[in-house]
mmCIF file of C-alpha atoms in Angstrom:
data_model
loop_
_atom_site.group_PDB
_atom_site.id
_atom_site.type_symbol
_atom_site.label_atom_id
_atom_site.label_comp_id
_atom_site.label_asym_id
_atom_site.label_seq_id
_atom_site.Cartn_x
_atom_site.Cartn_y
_atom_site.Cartn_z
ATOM 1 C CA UNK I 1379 -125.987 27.416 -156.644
ATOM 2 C CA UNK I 1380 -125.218 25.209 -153.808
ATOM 3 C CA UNK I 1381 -127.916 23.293 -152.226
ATOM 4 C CA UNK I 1382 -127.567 23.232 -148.620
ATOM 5 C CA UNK I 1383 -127.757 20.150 -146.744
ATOM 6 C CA UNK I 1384 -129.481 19.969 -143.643
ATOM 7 C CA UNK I 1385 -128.639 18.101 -140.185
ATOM 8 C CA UNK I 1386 -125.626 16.743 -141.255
ATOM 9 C CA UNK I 1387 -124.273 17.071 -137.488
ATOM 10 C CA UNK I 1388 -126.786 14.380 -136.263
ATOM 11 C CA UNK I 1389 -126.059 11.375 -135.041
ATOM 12 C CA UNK I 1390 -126.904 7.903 -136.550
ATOM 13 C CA UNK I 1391 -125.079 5.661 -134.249
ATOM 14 C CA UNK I 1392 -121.863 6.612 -131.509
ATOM 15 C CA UNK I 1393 -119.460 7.422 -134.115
ATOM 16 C CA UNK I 1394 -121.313 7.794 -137.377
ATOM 17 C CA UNK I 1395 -123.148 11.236 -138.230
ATOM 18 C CA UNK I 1396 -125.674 11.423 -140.810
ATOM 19 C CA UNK I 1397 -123.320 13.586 -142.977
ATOM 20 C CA UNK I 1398 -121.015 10.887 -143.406
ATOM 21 C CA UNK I 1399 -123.427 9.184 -145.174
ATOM 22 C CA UNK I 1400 -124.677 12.069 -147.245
ATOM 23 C CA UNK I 1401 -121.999 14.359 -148.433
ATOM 24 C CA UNK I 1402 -120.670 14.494 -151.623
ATOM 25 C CA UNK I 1403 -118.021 16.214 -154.183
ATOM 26 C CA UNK I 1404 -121.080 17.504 -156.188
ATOM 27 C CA UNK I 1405 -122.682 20.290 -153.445
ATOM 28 C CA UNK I 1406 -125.284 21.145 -155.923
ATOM 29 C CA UNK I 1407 -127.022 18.120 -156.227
ATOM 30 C CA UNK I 1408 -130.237 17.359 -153.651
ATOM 31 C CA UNK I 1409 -129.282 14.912 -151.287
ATOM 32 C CA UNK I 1410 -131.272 14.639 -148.005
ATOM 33 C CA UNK I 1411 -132.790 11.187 -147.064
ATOM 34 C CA UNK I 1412 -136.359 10.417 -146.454
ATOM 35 C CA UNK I 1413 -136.629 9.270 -143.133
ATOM 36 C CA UNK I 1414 -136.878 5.812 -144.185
ATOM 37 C CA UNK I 1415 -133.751 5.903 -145.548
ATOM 38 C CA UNK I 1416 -132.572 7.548 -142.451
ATOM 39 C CA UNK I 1417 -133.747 4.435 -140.412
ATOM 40 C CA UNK I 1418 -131.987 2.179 -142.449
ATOM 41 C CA UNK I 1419 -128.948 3.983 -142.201
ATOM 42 C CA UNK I 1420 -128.935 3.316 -138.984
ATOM 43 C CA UNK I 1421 -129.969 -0.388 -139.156
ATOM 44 C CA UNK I 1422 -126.174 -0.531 -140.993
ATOM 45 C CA UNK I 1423 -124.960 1.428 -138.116
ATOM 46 C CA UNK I 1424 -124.774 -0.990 -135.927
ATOM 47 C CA UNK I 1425 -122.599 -3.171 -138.196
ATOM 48 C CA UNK I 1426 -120.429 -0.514 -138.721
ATOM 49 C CA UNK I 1427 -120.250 -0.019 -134.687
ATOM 50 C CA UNK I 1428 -119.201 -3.618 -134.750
ATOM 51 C CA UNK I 1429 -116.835 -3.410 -137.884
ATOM 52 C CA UNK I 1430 -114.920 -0.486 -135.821
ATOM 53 C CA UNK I 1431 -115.431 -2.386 -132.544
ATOM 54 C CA UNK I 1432 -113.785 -5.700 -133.610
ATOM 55 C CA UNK I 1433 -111.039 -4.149 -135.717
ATOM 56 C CA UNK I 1434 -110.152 -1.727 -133.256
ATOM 57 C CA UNK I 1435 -109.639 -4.235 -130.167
ATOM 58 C CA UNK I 1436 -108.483 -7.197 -132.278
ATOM 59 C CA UNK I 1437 -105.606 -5.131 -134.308
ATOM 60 C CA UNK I 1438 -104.784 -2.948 -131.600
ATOM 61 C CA UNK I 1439 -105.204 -0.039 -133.801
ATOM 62 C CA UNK I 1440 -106.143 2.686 -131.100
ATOM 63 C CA UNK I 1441 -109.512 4.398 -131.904
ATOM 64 C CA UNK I 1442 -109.563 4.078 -135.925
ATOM 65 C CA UNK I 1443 -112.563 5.420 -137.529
ATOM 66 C CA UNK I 1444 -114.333 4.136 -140.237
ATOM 67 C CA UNK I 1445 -113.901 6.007 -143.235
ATOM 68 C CA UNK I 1446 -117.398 6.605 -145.148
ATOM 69 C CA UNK I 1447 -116.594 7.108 -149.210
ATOM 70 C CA UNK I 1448 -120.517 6.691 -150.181
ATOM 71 C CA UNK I 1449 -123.436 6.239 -148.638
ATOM 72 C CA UNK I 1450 -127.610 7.778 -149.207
ATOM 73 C CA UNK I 1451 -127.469 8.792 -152.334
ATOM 74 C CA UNK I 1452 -130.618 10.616 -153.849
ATOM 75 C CA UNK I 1453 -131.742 9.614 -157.595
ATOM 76 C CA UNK I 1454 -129.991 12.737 -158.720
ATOM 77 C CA UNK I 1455 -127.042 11.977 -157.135
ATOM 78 C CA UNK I 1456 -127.018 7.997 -158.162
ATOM 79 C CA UNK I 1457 -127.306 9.278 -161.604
ATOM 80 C CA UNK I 1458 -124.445 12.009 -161.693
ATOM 81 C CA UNK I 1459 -121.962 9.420 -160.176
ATOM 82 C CA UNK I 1460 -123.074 6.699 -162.667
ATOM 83 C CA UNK I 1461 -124.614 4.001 -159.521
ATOM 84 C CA UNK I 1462 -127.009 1.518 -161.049
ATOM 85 C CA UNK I 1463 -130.580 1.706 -161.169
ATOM 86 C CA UNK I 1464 -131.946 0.117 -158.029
ATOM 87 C CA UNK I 1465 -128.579 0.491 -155.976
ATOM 88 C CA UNK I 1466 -129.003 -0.166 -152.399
ATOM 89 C CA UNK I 1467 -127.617 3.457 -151.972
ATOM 90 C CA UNK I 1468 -130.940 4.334 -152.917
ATOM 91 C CA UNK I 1469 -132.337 3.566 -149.854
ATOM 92 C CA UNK I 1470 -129.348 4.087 -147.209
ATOM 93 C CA UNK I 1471 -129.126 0.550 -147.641
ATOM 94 C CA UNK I 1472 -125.532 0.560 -148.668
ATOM 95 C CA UNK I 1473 -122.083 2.251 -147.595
ATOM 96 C CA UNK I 1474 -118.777 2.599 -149.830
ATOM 97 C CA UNK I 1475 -115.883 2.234 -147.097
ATOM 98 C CA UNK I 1476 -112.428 3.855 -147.967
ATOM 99 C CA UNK I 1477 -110.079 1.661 -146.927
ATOM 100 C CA UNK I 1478 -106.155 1.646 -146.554
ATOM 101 C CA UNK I 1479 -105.174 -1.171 -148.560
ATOM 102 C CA UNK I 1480 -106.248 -4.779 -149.584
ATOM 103 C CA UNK I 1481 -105.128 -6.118 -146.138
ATOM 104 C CA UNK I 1482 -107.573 -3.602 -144.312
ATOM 105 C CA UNK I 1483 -110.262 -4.308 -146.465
ATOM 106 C CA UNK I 1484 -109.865 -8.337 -145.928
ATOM 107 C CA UNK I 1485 -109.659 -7.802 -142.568
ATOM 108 C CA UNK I 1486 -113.043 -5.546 -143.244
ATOM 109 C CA UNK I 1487 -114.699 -8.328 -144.426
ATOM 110 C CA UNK I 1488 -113.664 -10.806 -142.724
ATOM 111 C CA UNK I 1489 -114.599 -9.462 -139.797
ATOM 112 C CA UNK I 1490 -118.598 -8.767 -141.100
ATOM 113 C CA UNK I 1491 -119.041 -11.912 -142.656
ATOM 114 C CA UNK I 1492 -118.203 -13.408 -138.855
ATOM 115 C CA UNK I 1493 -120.324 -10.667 -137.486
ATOM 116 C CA UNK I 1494 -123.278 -11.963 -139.735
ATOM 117 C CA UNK I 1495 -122.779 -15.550 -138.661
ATOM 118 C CA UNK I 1496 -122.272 -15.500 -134.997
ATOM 119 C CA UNK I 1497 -125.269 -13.609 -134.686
ATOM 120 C CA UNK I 1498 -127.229 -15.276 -137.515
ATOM 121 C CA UNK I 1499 -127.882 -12.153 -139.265
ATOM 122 C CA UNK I 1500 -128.184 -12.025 -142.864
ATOM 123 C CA UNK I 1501 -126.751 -8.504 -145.650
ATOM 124 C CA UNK I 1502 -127.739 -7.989 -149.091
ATOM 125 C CA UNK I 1503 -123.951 -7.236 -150.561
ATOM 126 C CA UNK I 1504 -120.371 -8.085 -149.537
ATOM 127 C CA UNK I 1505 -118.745 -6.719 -153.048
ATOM 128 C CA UNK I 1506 -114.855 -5.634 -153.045
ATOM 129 C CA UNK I 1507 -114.822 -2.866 -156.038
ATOM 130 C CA UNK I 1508 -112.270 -1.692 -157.396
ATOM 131 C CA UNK I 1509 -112.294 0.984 -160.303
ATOM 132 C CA UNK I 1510 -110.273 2.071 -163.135
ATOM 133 C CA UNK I 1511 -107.177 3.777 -161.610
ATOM 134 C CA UNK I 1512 -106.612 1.327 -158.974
ATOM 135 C CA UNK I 1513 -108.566 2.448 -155.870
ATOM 136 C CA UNK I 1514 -110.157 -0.230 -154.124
ATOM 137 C CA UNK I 1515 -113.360 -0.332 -151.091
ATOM 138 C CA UNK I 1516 -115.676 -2.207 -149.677
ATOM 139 C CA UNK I 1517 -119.154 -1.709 -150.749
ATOM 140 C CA UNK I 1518 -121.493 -3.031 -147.735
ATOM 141 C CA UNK I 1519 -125.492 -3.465 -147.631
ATOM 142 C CA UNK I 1520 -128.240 -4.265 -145.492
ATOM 143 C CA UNK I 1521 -131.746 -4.378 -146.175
ATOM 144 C CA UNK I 1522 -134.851 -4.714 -143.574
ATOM 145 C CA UNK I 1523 -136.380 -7.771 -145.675
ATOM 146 C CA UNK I 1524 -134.772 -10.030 -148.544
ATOM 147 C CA UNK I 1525 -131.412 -9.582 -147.888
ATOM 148 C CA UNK I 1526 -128.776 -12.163 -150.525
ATOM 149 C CA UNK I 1527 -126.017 -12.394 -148.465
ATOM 150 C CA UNK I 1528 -123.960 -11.733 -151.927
ATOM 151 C CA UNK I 1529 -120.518 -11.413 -151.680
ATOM 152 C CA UNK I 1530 -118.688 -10.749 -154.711
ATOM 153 C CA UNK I 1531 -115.217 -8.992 -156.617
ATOM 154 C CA UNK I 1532 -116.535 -6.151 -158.939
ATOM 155 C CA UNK I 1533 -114.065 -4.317 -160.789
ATOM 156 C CA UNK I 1534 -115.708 -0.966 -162.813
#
């Protein structure tokens, strides 16, 4: 039986919709955020406004989304897709962006590492992933309190 997923058509941010963050390729697993979760989702947001923002004007790329692979994910859900205990997904802490090829997700990077020091913000997780047949993303996290600023190459 499917589980249907509420509000999925509300917005977190200009471009981002909560069912971005939420969706999944297993339908009939619970995954609706608390509303905690739902307020940090938005608190990464606004880095994701900027991600899009910056790329967008300084590659000349036209109106290029972001592309959301991962984002909430409820303990069921963690648990089907094999995330670690305590992942920032968790939360809505962290997003998995798809990305178009190592040069895109450099640029990805580079661009929220500036982000983070011009404005003297600190994230919990940089971490370029990469799994077993080859794909590659960019994992991304922010936290309201104790943030790492880790940034790391992870391959699964």
């Amino acid at each position: 039986m499917e589980i249907v997923q509420l509000n999925n058509n509300v917005n977190l941010s200009e471009h981002f919709l909560l069912g971005e963050f939420t969706r999944s390729k297993y339908p009939e697993v619970y995954n609706i955020p608390s509303h905690e979760a739902i307020a940090n989702l938005k608190r990464l947001c606004v880095w994701l406004e900027e991600l899009r923002k910056r790329y967008n004007n300084k590659y000349g790329v036209g109106e290029e989304p972001i592309r959301i692979n991962s984002g909430y994910r409820s303990p069921q859900l963690n648990k089907k897709v094999g995330g670690v205990a305590g992942s920032n997904h968790l939360t809505g802490c962290a997003v998995d962006i798809r990305v178009l090829g190592a040069e895109q997700l450099i640029r990805y990077a580079t661009i929220l590492l500036d982000y983070a020091d011009e404005t003297h913000q600190d994230f919990d997780e940089l971490l370029i992933e990469k799994n077993s047949y080859g794909a590659i993303w960019l994992h991304f996290a922010v936290r309201p309190f104790s943030n790492r600023r880790k940034v790391n190459f992870i391959n699964a």
